[in-house]
Short mmCIF file of C-alpha atoms in Angstrom, two decimals:
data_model
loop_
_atom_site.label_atom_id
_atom_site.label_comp_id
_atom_site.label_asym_id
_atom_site.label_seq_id
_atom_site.Cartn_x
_atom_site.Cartn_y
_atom_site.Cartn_z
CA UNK R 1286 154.08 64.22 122.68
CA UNK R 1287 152.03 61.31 121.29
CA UNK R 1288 149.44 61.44 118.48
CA UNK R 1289 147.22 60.64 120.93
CA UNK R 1290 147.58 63.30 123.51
CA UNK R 1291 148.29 66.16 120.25
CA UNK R 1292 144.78 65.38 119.88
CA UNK R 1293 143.18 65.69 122.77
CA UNK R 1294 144.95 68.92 123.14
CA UNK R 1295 143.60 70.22 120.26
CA UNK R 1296 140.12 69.03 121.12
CA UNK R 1297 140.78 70.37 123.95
CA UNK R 1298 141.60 73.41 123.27
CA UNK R 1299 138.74 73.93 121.01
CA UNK R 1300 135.82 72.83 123.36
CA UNK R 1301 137.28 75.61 125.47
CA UNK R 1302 137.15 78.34 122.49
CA UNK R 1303 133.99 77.24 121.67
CA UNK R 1304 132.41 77.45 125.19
CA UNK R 1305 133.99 80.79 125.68
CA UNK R 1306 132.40 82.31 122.58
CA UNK R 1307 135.69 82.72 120.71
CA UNK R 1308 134.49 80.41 117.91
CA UNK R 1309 130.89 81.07 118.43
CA UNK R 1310 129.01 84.39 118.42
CA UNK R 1311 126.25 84.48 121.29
CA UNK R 1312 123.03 85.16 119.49
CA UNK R 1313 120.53 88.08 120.82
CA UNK R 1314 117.14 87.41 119.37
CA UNK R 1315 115.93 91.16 120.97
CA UNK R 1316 119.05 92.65 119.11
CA UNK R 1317 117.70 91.08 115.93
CA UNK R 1318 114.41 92.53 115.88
CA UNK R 1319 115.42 95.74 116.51
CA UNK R 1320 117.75 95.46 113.63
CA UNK R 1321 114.89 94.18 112.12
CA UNK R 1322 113.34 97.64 112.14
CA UNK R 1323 115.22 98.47 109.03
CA UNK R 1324 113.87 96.09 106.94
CA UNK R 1325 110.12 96.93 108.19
CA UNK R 1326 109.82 99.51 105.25
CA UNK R 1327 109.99 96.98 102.69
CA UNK R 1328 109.31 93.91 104.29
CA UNK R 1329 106.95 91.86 106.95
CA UNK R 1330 107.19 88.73 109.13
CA UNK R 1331 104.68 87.04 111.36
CA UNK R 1332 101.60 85.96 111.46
CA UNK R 1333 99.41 88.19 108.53
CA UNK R 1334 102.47 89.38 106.98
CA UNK R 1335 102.10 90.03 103.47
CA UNK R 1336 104.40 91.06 100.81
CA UNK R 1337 105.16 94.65 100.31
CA UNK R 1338 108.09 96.47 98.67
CA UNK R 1339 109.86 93.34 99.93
CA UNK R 1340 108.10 89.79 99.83
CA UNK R 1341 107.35 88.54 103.40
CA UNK R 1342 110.24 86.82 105.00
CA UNK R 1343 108.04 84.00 107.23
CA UNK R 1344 109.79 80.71 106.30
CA UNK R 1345 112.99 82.15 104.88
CA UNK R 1346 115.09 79.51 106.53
CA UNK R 1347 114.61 76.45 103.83
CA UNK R 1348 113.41 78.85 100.80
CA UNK R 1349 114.41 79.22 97.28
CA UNK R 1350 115.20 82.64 96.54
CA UNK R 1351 112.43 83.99 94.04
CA UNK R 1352 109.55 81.83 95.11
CA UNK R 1353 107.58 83.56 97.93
CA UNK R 1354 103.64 83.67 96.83
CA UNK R 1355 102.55 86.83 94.90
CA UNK R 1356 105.61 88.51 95.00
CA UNK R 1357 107.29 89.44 91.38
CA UNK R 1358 110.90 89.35 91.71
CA UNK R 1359 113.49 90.10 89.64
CA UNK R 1360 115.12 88.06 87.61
CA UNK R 1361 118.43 87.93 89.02
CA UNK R 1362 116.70 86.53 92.17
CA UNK R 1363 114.45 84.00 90.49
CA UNK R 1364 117.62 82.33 88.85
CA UNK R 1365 120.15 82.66 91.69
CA UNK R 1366 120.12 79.25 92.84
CA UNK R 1367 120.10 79.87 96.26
CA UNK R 1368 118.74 78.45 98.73
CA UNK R 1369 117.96 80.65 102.14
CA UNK R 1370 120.04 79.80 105.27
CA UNK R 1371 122.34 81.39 107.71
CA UNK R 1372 125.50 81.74 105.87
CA UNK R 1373 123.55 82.39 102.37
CA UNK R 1374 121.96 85.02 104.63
CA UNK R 1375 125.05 86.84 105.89
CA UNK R 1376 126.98 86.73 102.65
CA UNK R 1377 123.91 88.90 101.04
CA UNK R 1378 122.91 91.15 103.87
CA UNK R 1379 126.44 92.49 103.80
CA UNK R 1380 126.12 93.90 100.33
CA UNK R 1381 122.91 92.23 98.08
CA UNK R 1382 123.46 93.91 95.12
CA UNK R 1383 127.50 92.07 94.70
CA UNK R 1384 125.65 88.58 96.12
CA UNK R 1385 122.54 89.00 93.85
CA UNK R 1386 123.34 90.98 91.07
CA UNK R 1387 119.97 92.80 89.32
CA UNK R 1388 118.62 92.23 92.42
CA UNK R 1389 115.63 94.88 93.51
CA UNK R 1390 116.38 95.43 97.02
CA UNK R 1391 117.84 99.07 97.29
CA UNK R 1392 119.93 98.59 100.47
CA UNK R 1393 123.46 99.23 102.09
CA UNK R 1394 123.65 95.82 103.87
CA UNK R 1395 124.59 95.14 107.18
CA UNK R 1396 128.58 94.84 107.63
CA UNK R 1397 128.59 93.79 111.31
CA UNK R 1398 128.95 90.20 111.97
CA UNK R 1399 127.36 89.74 115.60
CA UNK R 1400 124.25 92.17 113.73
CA UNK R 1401 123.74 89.89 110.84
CA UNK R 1402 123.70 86.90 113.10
CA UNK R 1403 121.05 88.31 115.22
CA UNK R 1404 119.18 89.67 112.52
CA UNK R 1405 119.28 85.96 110.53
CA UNK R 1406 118.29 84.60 114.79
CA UNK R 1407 115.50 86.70 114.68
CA UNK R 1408 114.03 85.55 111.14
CA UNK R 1409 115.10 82.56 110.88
CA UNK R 1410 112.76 81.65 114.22
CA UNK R 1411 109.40 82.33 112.25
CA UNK R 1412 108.16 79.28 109.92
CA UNK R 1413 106.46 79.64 106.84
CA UNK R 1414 102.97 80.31 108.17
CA UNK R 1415 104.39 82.89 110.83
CA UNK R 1416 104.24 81.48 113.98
CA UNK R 1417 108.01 80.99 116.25
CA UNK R 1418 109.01 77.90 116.18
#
């Protein structure tokens, strides 16, 4: 086989993964909000949401960790370094204590994949003043 066709076989072969899903979850925006419901204790997102337990989460996509307006956060999330995006997100809502240690949030995490996805689909959609983008 030449070096040529190895590679369009493999290109191949992973445009057809990838347009099957196998390589990419498909992402349920309804799904996230619902799992959104067990966040709404502590936290808010839309238009007039305003920090609570939680800070507000409109603009999270893009944000330091630590800096939303009036919220006081710990430590451990003021100096964290990170900066909010999809994989960020899914590495800490799996277990944000062992991503952000002193952190305040008092929560299990979501384990499931396809969940977190959604979950990140569903905030990640509002912009900082809390209108969909």
């Amino acid at each position: 086989m030449t070096r040529l066709t190895s590679s369009v076989l493999i290109a191949f072969t992973f445009l057809t993964a990838a347009a099957s899903g196998a390589l990419a979850q498909d992402i349920d925006l309804a799904a996230g909000k619902s799992s959104f419901n067990k966040c709404l204790a502590c936290h808010a997102i839309g238009e007039g949401a305003k920090n609570k337990v939680g800070p507000e989460l409109n603009g999270l996509d893009g944000r330091k960790s630590g800096t939303a307006e009036g919220y006081s956060y710990s430590d451990g999330n003021k100096n964290s370094g990170i900066t909010w995006n999809e994989s960020q997100f899914k590495e800490y809502i799996k277990d944000p204590k062992a991503k952000i240690p002193g952190t305040k949030m008092v929560f299990a995490g979501i384990k499931n994949e396809q969940e977190a996805g959604d979950l990140w689909a569903f905030l990640a959609q509002y912009d900082k003043d809390g209108k969909t983008k």
